[in-house]
Amino acid sequence: MVIVQANKLANTQEIKKRLKEILEILMVNEVTKPLTPQKLKAILLALGPQFVELGRILAEHNDILPKDYYDELYSSIPNKSSINYDRIEGIIENEYGASMDDVFTDFSKNPTYQSPLFQCHKAVLKDGPQVIVKIQDPKLKNYISEDTDLIKKALEVLRIGPSPSDTIDLNMIFDELWNIAQKELNFFVEADNATRFYKLNSGEKNIIAPKVNNKYNTSNILVMEYIPGITLGNNEELIANGYQLSEISKILSENYVKQIFTDGFFQAYPNPQNILFYKSNLAWTNFTLMSELSSYDLEALKNIIKAISSKDVDQISNIIMSINTNDISKNLDNLKIELSQILTSPSILNYKSQSLPVTNIIRAIVALLNKLDIYLPESYSHLLSGLISIENIIERLDFNTKLIDAIKNTVFPVSQEPISKQEEKVPNNYNDIIPEITNKQNKNENIINSLLTKENSNEELNEPNHNLNMPLIEDPLKLESLKKANLENSQQKSNSEDNIVDHNKDLEQAIKESLERSKKLEQDVKVVDAKSEEHPSPIHIVKKSEHDNSSSNNTKLEFKFKLDDLSIKSI
C-alpha cells in the first residue's frame, strides 16, 4: 500500500511539474495575443519532438491552417528518432514473446526512416522475404494524450477559449494534433488501409504497393514488404540516378487522380518522404492517413469540377448546398456573388494557358466557405488538403507538370474540353487539308444523295457521331440549291483532271475565307457556310484535331449536313 501511494504521489508531482512547464511555454509565447506562425512553431518546439512532428503533419492539412503556417511548420527541425536500438530489441521481445534472433535472420540497426513518432528498419524474416519493420514506443501514445490534456488545462487557466473566426484557434490546433497522433499510431488501421490500397493499385502500370505481413503485426509493430527507392523529397539524388523528374511527376499526378476519381480511396495527406521511386515505378509506403469518397461524393465532385470549368456559379452553389453539413440558405446570395468573383479572377483561372492552379482555386473556395461558416464533410476536407499537398509535391518535382491536366483527362471526355482549347487546335496550313477534301469527295456525294432521299422524312438517321448543334436547313430554296449542287458534282465527276484541280482551288479559297470568319463564332468547332453564287452551300466545313494516346496534332476535315432535324457527319 505504501509503495502504491508513493507512486501516485510521484505521478502527481510529475504532472504538476509538467503543467508548470507548459504554462511557462504558453506565457512566454504570449498566447493571449493573436497566434502567429512563428509563435505556433516555437510552442511546438518547446513542448518536444513529438509535437514538432505532429505539427509538421498538421502543416500538410491545408484545410486547417493557412499557407504561411504551413511554410513555417514544414520547415521545423529535421526528423529524429527517440528510440535507441536496445529499446527496439526490448519492444520486439515484449510484443512477440521471443528474442529478435528467433524472429529475424537479419535486422538493420540503422533505421531507413525515423521520426519522433516511429521508425522503420529493414529486416529479413526467418520464414519469409525482406521486409520493413515499423516500430513505435508503446508509451508514446499515452505520453501525447497526457500532455494534450495538460495543454488544454493550461489554456483554461490562462482563460484562452475558442478564438474568433478570423484568428487561429489554439484549442482547435491541439485537438487536431491529438487526432493525428491517434491515426499515426494505430498500426492495425494502417495495416487494413495498406491491404486495401494494394488490392486497388497492385495491377497499375508504374505503381508499386507493399504487401502487409499480418502474421507479425501488433499494436506497436507493423511489418510490410520491403521496397527500395529514393524519396520524392530528394530531387538531387533522383536526378543523379538518371530519373526524369517530369516523368515522376506525371506518374504521381495520374495515380493520385486515379485514387480519387476511380477508387474513391486516397492518401489524405501525401508526404514526399513516404513516396519512393525506383526503376520507373512509384511506391507509396505510408497508409496512416487515408480517406474515402462514396459513389455519391464522387459524382458530386465530378459535377462541381465541371461547373467550375464552365464557371456555372448556380450549379456550384447547388452542389455545395447538397453536401454541406449546416443550413446555408441565409448565405446563399453572398456565396454566389463571391464564387463569381473567384471564377473570374485571372490569377485563379487560366484555361488558355492550360495552367489551372488547383491550389489557388481550392484555397480561395475554402477561405470563402470558412468566411460564410459553411462546413463540408470530413472526406471533402481531406480531399481538398490532399489535392493541395500533391500539387505542392508535383511542383517541387517539375513545375511544368500540372495536376489539372490529369484531372481533366479523367473528368472530361475529349469532346468536353474547354472551348478555348479546341479553338487553339485549328491549323494554319490550308494545303494540308485540301487533299482530305478530294479523298472524301465520293463519300460526301453519297451522303448528299442519301440525305436528299430522306428530305421529307422525319426518321432519325443512324449515322454515328452526328452533330445536333448544326443549324437547320429549312428554306425550300436551300433544298433546291442542294439538289442542284449534287447534280453539278455528279457532272464534275466525269470531267477531266484539270477541272478537278480547278475545283480544289475553289475549295481552298472558300476554306480560307471561311476560317477568317470562323474566329467570331463561340462554338467548340469552326463551322462556316461555303458560298455559292445565289444561295449558301449546304456543306459546312469543320476543322477539328484528332486526339490519341500519342498526343498527335494531326488534323481532319469534317463535312456536316443538317436537314429538317436530320444530321449527318462524315469524316
XYZ file of C-alpha atoms in Angstrom:
571
model
C 0.000 0.000 0.000
C 2.841 2.382 0.895
C 4.527 1.718 -2.461
C 1.309 2.388 -4.397
C 0.717 5.673 -2.568
C 4.329 6.705 -3.184
C 3.911 6.040 -6.894
C 0.701 8.066 -7.013
C 2.399 10.943 -5.206
C 5.339 10.789 -7.585
C 2.978 10.808 -10.566
C 1.063 13.759 -9.148
C 4.252 15.680 -8.624
C 5.382 14.898 -12.166
C 2.024 16.073 -13.544
C 2.232 19.339 -11.609
C 5.790 19.863 -12.782
C 4.817 19.257 -16.419
C 1.775 21.550 -16.138
C 4.009 24.318 -14.821
C 6.399 23.828 -17.745
C 3.541 24.030 -20.244
C 2.143 27.201 -18.637
C 5.548 28.852 -18.893
C 5.837 27.860 -22.563
C 2.431 29.357 -23.365
C 3.037 32.560 -21.389
C 6.492 33.171 -22.893
C 4.924 32.962 -26.353
C 2.082 35.349 -25.410
C -0.741 33.060 -26.420
C -3.266 35.582 -25.116
C -2.433 37.605 -28.236
C -3.029 36.529 -31.861
C -1.170 33.322 -32.690
C 1.359 33.866 -35.467
C 3.048 31.039 -37.415
C 6.312 31.782 -35.591
C 4.639 31.545 -32.178
C 2.993 28.222 -33.005
C 6.299 26.778 -34.183
C 8.088 27.974 -31.030
C 5.399 26.420 -28.794
C 5.643 23.042 -30.507
C 9.430 23.079 -30.387
C 9.314 23.763 -26.632
C 6.753 21.008 -25.997
C 9.016 18.347 -27.501
C 9.918 16.465 -30.690
C 6.657 14.508 -30.811
C 4.643 17.733 -31.046
C 7.062 19.111 -33.624
C 6.434 16.063 -35.800
C 2.665 16.299 -35.313
C 2.922 19.965 -36.252
C 4.749 19.043 -39.452
C 1.952 16.623 -40.300
C -0.618 19.248 -39.399
C 1.108 21.582 -41.849
C 0.017 19.202 -44.609
C -3.614 19.689 -43.528
C -4.144 22.667 -45.779
C -7.842 22.877 -44.913
C -6.934 23.745 -41.300
C -4.020 26.169 -41.484
C -3.260 28.998 -43.942
C -0.214 28.702 -46.178
C 2.089 30.847 -44.007
C 1.577 28.404 -41.119
C 2.254 25.509 -43.480
C 5.550 27.052 -44.595
C 6.673 27.758 -41.029
C 5.789 24.374 -39.550
C 7.082 22.399 -42.503
C 10.499 23.974 -42.029
C 10.747 22.714 -38.446
C 13.726 20.717 -37.182
C 14.653 17.513 -39.063
C 13.072 14.210 -38.043
C 14.947 12.404 -35.281
C 14.054 9.182 -33.532
C 13.758 8.923 -29.786
C 14.064 5.104 -29.732
C 17.566 3.593 -29.372
C 18.411 0.127 -30.648
C 18.370 -1.535 -27.200
C 14.849 -0.233 -26.717
C 13.903 -1.609 -30.157
C 15.084 -5.089 -29.104
C 13.057 -4.849 -25.902
C 9.883 -3.836 -27.763
C 10.227 -6.756 -30.202
C 10.763 -9.278 -27.396
C 7.751 -7.934 -25.452
C 5.465 -7.905 -28.492
C 6.428 -11.334 -29.879
C 7.357 -13.144 -26.683
C 10.572 -14.206 -28.397
C 14.029 -12.846 -28.979
C 14.931 -10.883 -32.098
C 17.080 -13.773 -33.341
C 14.074 -16.102 -33.100
C 12.069 -13.882 -35.452
C 14.620 -12.354 -37.833
C 17.700 -13.699 -39.590
C 18.837 -10.118 -40.149
C 17.778 -6.792 -38.638
C 19.416 -3.488 -39.605
C 20.451 -1.352 -36.644
C 20.286 1.819 -38.741
C 16.703 2.884 -39.483
C 15.688 3.504 -43.089
C 13.244 6.157 -41.819
C 12.872 7.753 -38.425
C 10.652 10.284 -36.739
C 9.737 11.107 -33.130
C 6.581 9.001 -33.616
C 8.044 5.803 -35.100
C 10.954 4.440 -37.073
C 11.468 1.837 -39.799
C 14.135 -0.869 -40.042
C 14.998 -3.201 -42.893
C 14.949 -6.858 -41.849
C 14.665 -10.436 -43.095
C 12.133 -12.773 -41.500
C 13.179 -16.324 -40.693
C 10.195 -17.652 -42.621
C 9.899 -15.044 -45.329
C 11.367 -12.337 -47.561
C 12.986 -8.998 -46.852
C 10.626 -6.651 -45.002
C 10.310 -3.223 -43.436
C 9.562 -3.245 -39.706
C 7.789 -0.118 -38.459
C 8.042 0.314 -34.674
C 6.607 2.772 -32.130
C 7.297 3.150 -28.430
C 4.317 1.633 -26.549
C 4.452 4.519 -24.038
C 4.321 7.252 -26.676
C 0.569 7.375 -27.239
C -0.138 7.713 -23.517
C 2.519 10.418 -23.198
C 0.967 12.527 -26.003
C -2.516 12.032 -24.549
C -1.440 13.218 -21.086
C 0.418 16.217 -22.492
C -2.558 17.215 -24.613
C -4.812 17.129 -21.543
C -2.343 19.301 -19.638
C -2.120 21.780 -22.515
C -5.899 22.115 -22.606
C -5.874 22.581 -18.815
C -3.214 25.301 -19.148
C -5.296 27.107 -21.759
C -8.223 27.074 -19.325
C -6.029 28.511 -16.588
C -4.972 31.300 -18.937
C -8.628 31.749 -19.899
C -7.966 31.134 -23.553
C -11.157 29.907 -25.145
C -12.337 29.493 -28.742
C -10.907 32.239 -30.925
C -12.817 34.480 -33.339
C -13.188 33.006 -36.828
C -10.541 35.340 -38.270
C -7.735 34.022 -35.989
C -6.113 30.634 -35.383
C -7.735 28.717 -32.528
C -5.071 27.118 -30.313
C -7.631 24.778 -28.710
C -8.621 23.513 -32.156
C -4.986 23.010 -33.144
C -4.216 20.744 -30.169
C -7.442 18.815 -30.686
C -6.325 18.194 -34.263
C -2.798 17.240 -33.170
C -4.260 14.583 -30.888
C -6.492 13.273 -33.679
C -3.448 12.990 -35.942
C -1.465 11.173 -33.256
C -4.203 8.573 -32.804
C -4.268 7.857 -36.534
C -0.480 7.857 -36.949
C -0.023 5.409 -34.079
C -2.850 2.986 -34.908
C -0.945 0.276 -36.762
C -3.968 -2.017 -37.123
C -5.854 0.610 -39.096
C -2.768 1.293 -41.206
C -2.450 -2.429 -41.986
C -6.059 -2.527 -43.193
C -5.519 0.606 -45.292
C -2.338 -0.809 -46.828
C -4.083 -4.063 -47.747
C -6.944 -2.227 -49.412
C -4.560 0.091 -51.272
C -2.547 -2.902 -52.508
C -5.653 -4.556 -53.965
C -6.655 -1.349 -55.770
C -3.225 -0.474 -57.170
C -1.160 -3.656 -57.497
C -2.023 -4.024 -61.190
C -1.395 -0.408 -62.127
C 1.429 0.434 -64.515
C 4.416 2.141 -62.816
C 2.812 1.790 -59.353
C 4.041 -0.424 -56.512
C 2.198 -1.060 -53.262
C 3.764 -3.129 -50.444
C 2.123 -6.286 -49.162
C 1.319 -6.432 -45.461
C 2.508 -9.393 -43.379
C -0.337 -9.659 -40.886
C 1.254 -12.626 -39.108
C 3.754 -10.314 -37.432
C 1.612 -7.200 -36.906
C 0.852 -5.925 -33.408
C -0.368 -2.649 -31.942
C 3.235 -1.399 -31.856
C 4.836 -3.229 -34.808
C 3.830 -3.177 -38.486
C 5.591 -5.477 -40.973
C 5.353 -4.840 -44.724
C 7.159 -5.902 -47.870
C 10.418 -4.039 -48.414
C 10.508 -1.743 -51.466
C 13.758 0.010 -52.420
C 13.788 3.519 -53.817
C 14.544 7.208 -53.432
C 12.113 9.521 -51.661
C 10.416 12.205 -53.748
C 11.778 14.777 -51.344
C 15.286 14.179 -52.690
C 15.395 15.684 -56.172
C 19.194 15.729 -56.402
C 19.511 12.004 -55.759
C 16.715 11.242 -58.209
C 18.477 13.217 -60.934
C 21.861 11.664 -60.069
C 20.336 8.222 -60.635
C 19.155 9.203 -64.092
C 15.462 9.655 -63.339
C 13.424 12.299 -65.163
C 11.536 14.463 -62.671
C 8.912 15.248 -65.300
C 8.225 11.519 -65.723
C 7.931 11.013 -61.965
C 5.547 13.957 -61.542
C 3.353 12.710 -64.403
C 3.073 9.211 -62.892
C 2.348 10.739 -59.482
C -0.387 13.079 -60.717
C -2.105 10.386 -62.791
C -2.105 7.840 -59.975
C -3.357 10.310 -57.384
C -6.237 11.346 -59.635
C -6.981 7.652 -60.161
C -7.075 7.112 -56.386
C -9.705 9.838 -56.057
C -11.927 9.514 -59.110
C -11.675 5.774 -59.799
C -11.010 4.138 -56.429
C -12.630 6.671 -54.108
C -9.853 5.709 -51.648
C -6.903 8.062 -51.480
C -3.959 9.384 -49.499
C -5.478 12.190 -47.427
C -2.187 13.950 -46.705
C 0.536 12.691 -49.061
C 4.083 13.303 -47.872
C 7.048 13.168 -50.294
C 9.137 11.387 -47.636
C 6.684 8.461 -47.788
C 6.717 8.116 -51.588
C 9.570 6.283 -53.317
C 10.708 5.988 -56.921
C 12.676 3.039 -58.256
C 13.198 1.793 -61.831
C 10.276 3.736 -63.353
C 7.952 2.707 -60.523
C 6.307 4.870 -57.880
C 5.799 3.319 -54.447
C 3.517 4.547 -51.653
C 4.782 3.406 -48.247
C 2.605 5.070 -45.581
C -1.104 4.422 -45.113
C -1.969 6.020 -41.771
C -3.989 8.954 -43.113
C -6.303 7.624 -45.817
C -9.782 8.804 -46.761
C -12.594 7.620 -48.986
C -15.437 9.011 -51.066
C -18.796 7.366 -51.634
C -20.238 6.985 -55.133
C -22.495 9.954 -54.332
C -19.467 12.024 -53.265
C -17.585 11.113 -56.444
C -20.493 12.157 -58.643
C -20.865 15.441 -56.758
C -17.119 16.042 -57.062
C -17.098 15.482 -60.827
C -20.108 17.756 -61.233
C -18.564 20.562 -59.219
C -15.349 20.360 -61.268
C -17.373 20.564 -64.468
C -19.302 23.512 -63.031
C -16.049 25.260 -62.115
C -14.698 24.723 -65.632
C -17.838 26.276 -67.147
C -17.985 28.931 -64.405
C -21.523 27.885 -63.515
C -21.991 29.645 -60.175
C -25.551 28.376 -59.665
C -24.524 24.757 -60.158
C -21.544 25.095 -57.808
C -23.770 26.664 -55.157
C -26.381 23.924 -55.517
C -23.781 21.194 -55.073
C -22.279 22.897 -52.024
C -25.769 23.181 -50.538
C -26.337 19.458 -51.110
C -23.156 18.323 -49.343
C -22.629 20.902 -46.587
C -23.410 19.941 -43.003
C -25.386 23.032 -41.970
C -28.058 25.392 -43.321
C -26.501 27.926 -45.690
C -29.656 29.406 -47.181
C -29.032 32.740 -45.440
C -25.590 32.980 -47.041
C -26.559 31.677 -50.470
C -26.588 35.077 -52.191
C -23.189 36.007 -50.737
C -21.858 32.601 -51.747
C -22.883 33.137 -55.368
C -21.512 36.669 -55.513
C -18.104 35.721 -54.144
C -17.912 32.499 -56.174
C -18.465 34.589 -59.287
C -15.557 36.822 -58.283
C -13.314 33.805 -57.695
C -14.172 32.207 -61.029
C -13.491 35.379 -62.989
C -10.181 36.150 -61.324
C -7.310 35.880 -63.868
C -4.934 34.868 -61.093
C -7.055 31.802 -60.303
C -8.379 30.531 -63.635
C -6.458 30.480 -66.896
C -7.747 27.837 -69.284
C -5.984 29.202 -72.379
C -2.536 28.617 -70.898
C -3.582 25.144 -69.691
C -2.364 26.012 -66.211
C -5.375 25.993 -63.934
C -3.764 26.084 -60.474
C -5.768 23.667 -58.361
C -4.191 25.043 -55.191
C -5.301 28.607 -55.921
C -8.935 27.832 -56.512
C -9.181 25.368 -53.601
C -7.650 27.849 -51.164
C -9.964 30.579 -52.444
C -13.083 28.424 -52.097
C -12.057 27.052 -48.686
C -11.436 30.590 -47.412
C -14.848 31.626 -48.726
C -16.614 28.672 -47.073
C -14.897 29.388 -43.765
C -15.856 33.046 -44.033
C -19.517 32.136 -44.567
C -19.499 29.414 -41.872
C -20.171 26.692 -44.427
C -18.838 23.294 -43.388
C -18.131 20.314 -45.629
C -17.964 16.649 -44.580
C -14.580 15.405 -43.379
C -13.946 13.435 -46.567
C -14.137 16.644 -48.619
C -11.747 18.402 -46.235
C -9.322 15.512 -46.690
C -9.776 15.731 -50.441
C -9.028 19.447 -50.590
C -5.943 19.063 -48.418
C -4.776 16.074 -50.420
C -5.061 17.922 -53.713
C -3.116 20.879 -52.363
C -0.415 18.634 -50.889
C 0.012 16.569 -54.032
C 0.170 19.670 -56.216
C 2.924 21.063 -53.973
C 4.891 17.818 -54.371
C 4.378 17.841 -58.150
C 5.552 21.441 -58.457
C 8.714 20.688 -56.473
C 9.467 17.862 -58.893
C 8.571 19.555 -62.170
C 6.945 22.966 -62.447
C 5.660 22.217 -65.953
C 3.567 19.217 -64.863
C 0.036 20.334 -63.999
C -2.305 18.348 -61.784
C -5.243 19.895 -63.632
C -4.242 18.026 -66.806
C -4.651 14.651 -65.104
C -7.961 15.784 -63.579
C -9.274 16.968 -66.951
C -8.322 13.721 -68.670
C -10.340 11.818 -66.080
C -13.346 14.082 -65.523
C -13.777 15.488 -69.033
C -14.157 13.441 -72.213
C -12.130 14.872 -75.099
C -15.263 16.419 -76.614
C -15.923 18.329 -73.386
C -12.654 20.231 -73.231
C -12.991 23.968 -72.562
C -13.841 25.820 -75.780
C -10.629 27.804 -75.853
C -8.593 24.589 -76.046
C -10.369 23.382 -79.174
C -10.112 26.813 -80.741
C -6.339 26.675 -80.431
C -6.190 23.436 -82.431
C -7.226 24.918 -85.805
C -4.224 24.588 -88.157
C -2.931 27.372 -90.375
C -1.715 25.226 -93.265
C -4.618 25.051 -95.720
C -2.681 22.926 -98.208
C -2.577 20.098 -95.665
C -6.352 19.798 -95.585
C -7.137 20.166 -99.335
C -6.194 16.523 -100.096
C -8.596 15.497 -97.322
C -11.420 17.131 -99.291
C -10.524 15.357 -102.526
C -10.148 11.976 -100.826
C -13.577 12.296 -99.191
C -15.370 13.704 -102.250
C -17.023 10.457 -103.376
C -18.191 9.618 -99.871
C -19.635 13.093 -99.379
C -21.616 12.808 -102.643
C -23.129 9.540 -101.414
C -24.125 11.224 -98.172
C -25.801 14.068 -100.099
C -27.767 11.546 -102.187
C -28.829 9.723 -99.014
C -29.842 12.978 -97.383
C -31.943 14.077 -100.393
C -33.862 10.798 -100.446
C -34.892 11.437 -96.837
C -35.665 15.147 -97.052
C -39.412 14.639 -96.487
C -38.978 12.020 -93.769
C -38.968 12.550 -90.006
C -36.994 9.356 -89.481
C -33.812 9.938 -87.488
C -30.607 8.949 -89.311
C -28.392 6.446 -87.600
C -25.072 7.847 -88.775
C -22.578 7.777 -85.863
C -21.254 10.946 -84.212
C -23.893 13.219 -85.695
C -23.798 16.804 -84.510
C -27.078 18.016 -83.022
C -25.822 21.589 -82.830
C -25.722 22.201 -86.599
C -28.156 24.816 -87.979
C -31.305 23.522 -89.700
C -31.806 23.955 -93.445
C -35.478 24.876 -93.645
C -35.557 27.201 -96.688
C -37.000 25.387 -99.787
C -34.578 27.447 -101.928
C -31.710 25.940 -99.983
C -33.073 22.458 -100.659
C -33.296 23.249 -104.349
C -29.747 24.560 -104.252
C -28.694 21.319 -102.543
C -30.189 19.238 -105.336
C -28.566 21.459 -107.938
C -25.183 21.226 -106.200
C -25.449 17.448 -106.136
C -26.253 17.309 -109.854
C -23.304 19.572 -110.669
C -20.979 17.440 -108.526
C -22.073 14.321 -110.388
C -21.301 16.016 -113.694
C -17.942 17.225 -112.444
C -17.006 13.676 -111.544
C -16.778 12.803 -115.253
C -14.720 15.888 -116.156
C -11.006 15.890 -116.816
C -8.295 16.026 -114.175
C -7.739 19.721 -114.906
C -11.327 20.508 -113.871
C -10.806 18.650 -110.584
C -7.702 20.765 -109.891
C -9.702 23.949 -110.562
C -12.433 22.664 -108.266
C -9.873 22.099 -105.497
C -8.553 25.635 -105.900
C -12.082 26.989 -105.468
C -12.498 24.885 -102.352
C -9.173 26.113 -100.981
C -10.254 29.727 -101.457
C -13.599 29.011 -99.805
C -11.861 27.429 -96.825
C -9.550 30.411 -96.377
C -12.497 32.801 -96.380
C -14.432 30.535 -94.019
C -11.632 30.268 -91.497
C -11.318 34.048 -91.315
C -14.993 34.395 -90.441
C -14.893 31.456 -88.024
C -12.954 33.447 -85.425
C -16.173 35.237 -84.472
C -18.014 32.081 -83.501
C -18.103 30.862 -79.859
C -18.906 27.219 -80.512
C -16.433 24.425 -79.803
C -15.902 23.850 -83.531
C -15.486 26.193 -86.505
C -18.475 25.993 -88.782
C -18.563 28.087 -91.910
C -21.025 28.244 -94.790
C -19.337 27.862 -98.166
C -20.789 30.382 -100.560
C -22.343 29.724 -103.930
C -23.391 32.431 -106.381
C -27.035 32.684 -105.214
C -27.516 30.622 -102.044
C -25.357 29.290 -99.197
C -23.972 25.813 -99.714
C -25.388 23.011 -97.538
C -21.859 21.765 -96.864
C -20.241 23.020 -93.640
C -16.511 22.580 -93.243
C -15.263 21.844 -89.743
C -11.630 21.595 -88.733
C -11.027 19.532 -85.633
C -7.961 17.960 -84.034
C -7.641 14.245 -83.504
C -6.847 13.022 -80.014
C -4.925 9.831 -79.451
C -2.539 8.385 -76.935
C 0.463 9.848 -78.694
C -0.926 13.383 -78.410
C -0.789 13.755 -82.182
C -1.516 17.118 -83.765
C -2.937 15.557 -86.907
C -5.960 17.395 -88.261
C -9.018 16.108 -90.082
C -11.522 17.985 -92.156
C -15.135 17.098 -91.434
C -18.234 17.674 -93.555
C -21.534 18.120 -91.750
C -25.030 18.333 -93.218
C -28.266 19.255 -91.498
C -31.757 18.947 -92.910
C -35.122 19.046 -91.088
C -33.797 17.785 -87.729
C -31.671 15.210 -89.579
C -27.951 15.273 -89.021
C -25.140 13.506 -90.843
C -21.449 13.745 -90.051
C -18.832 12.326 -92.370
C -15.126 12.029 -91.842
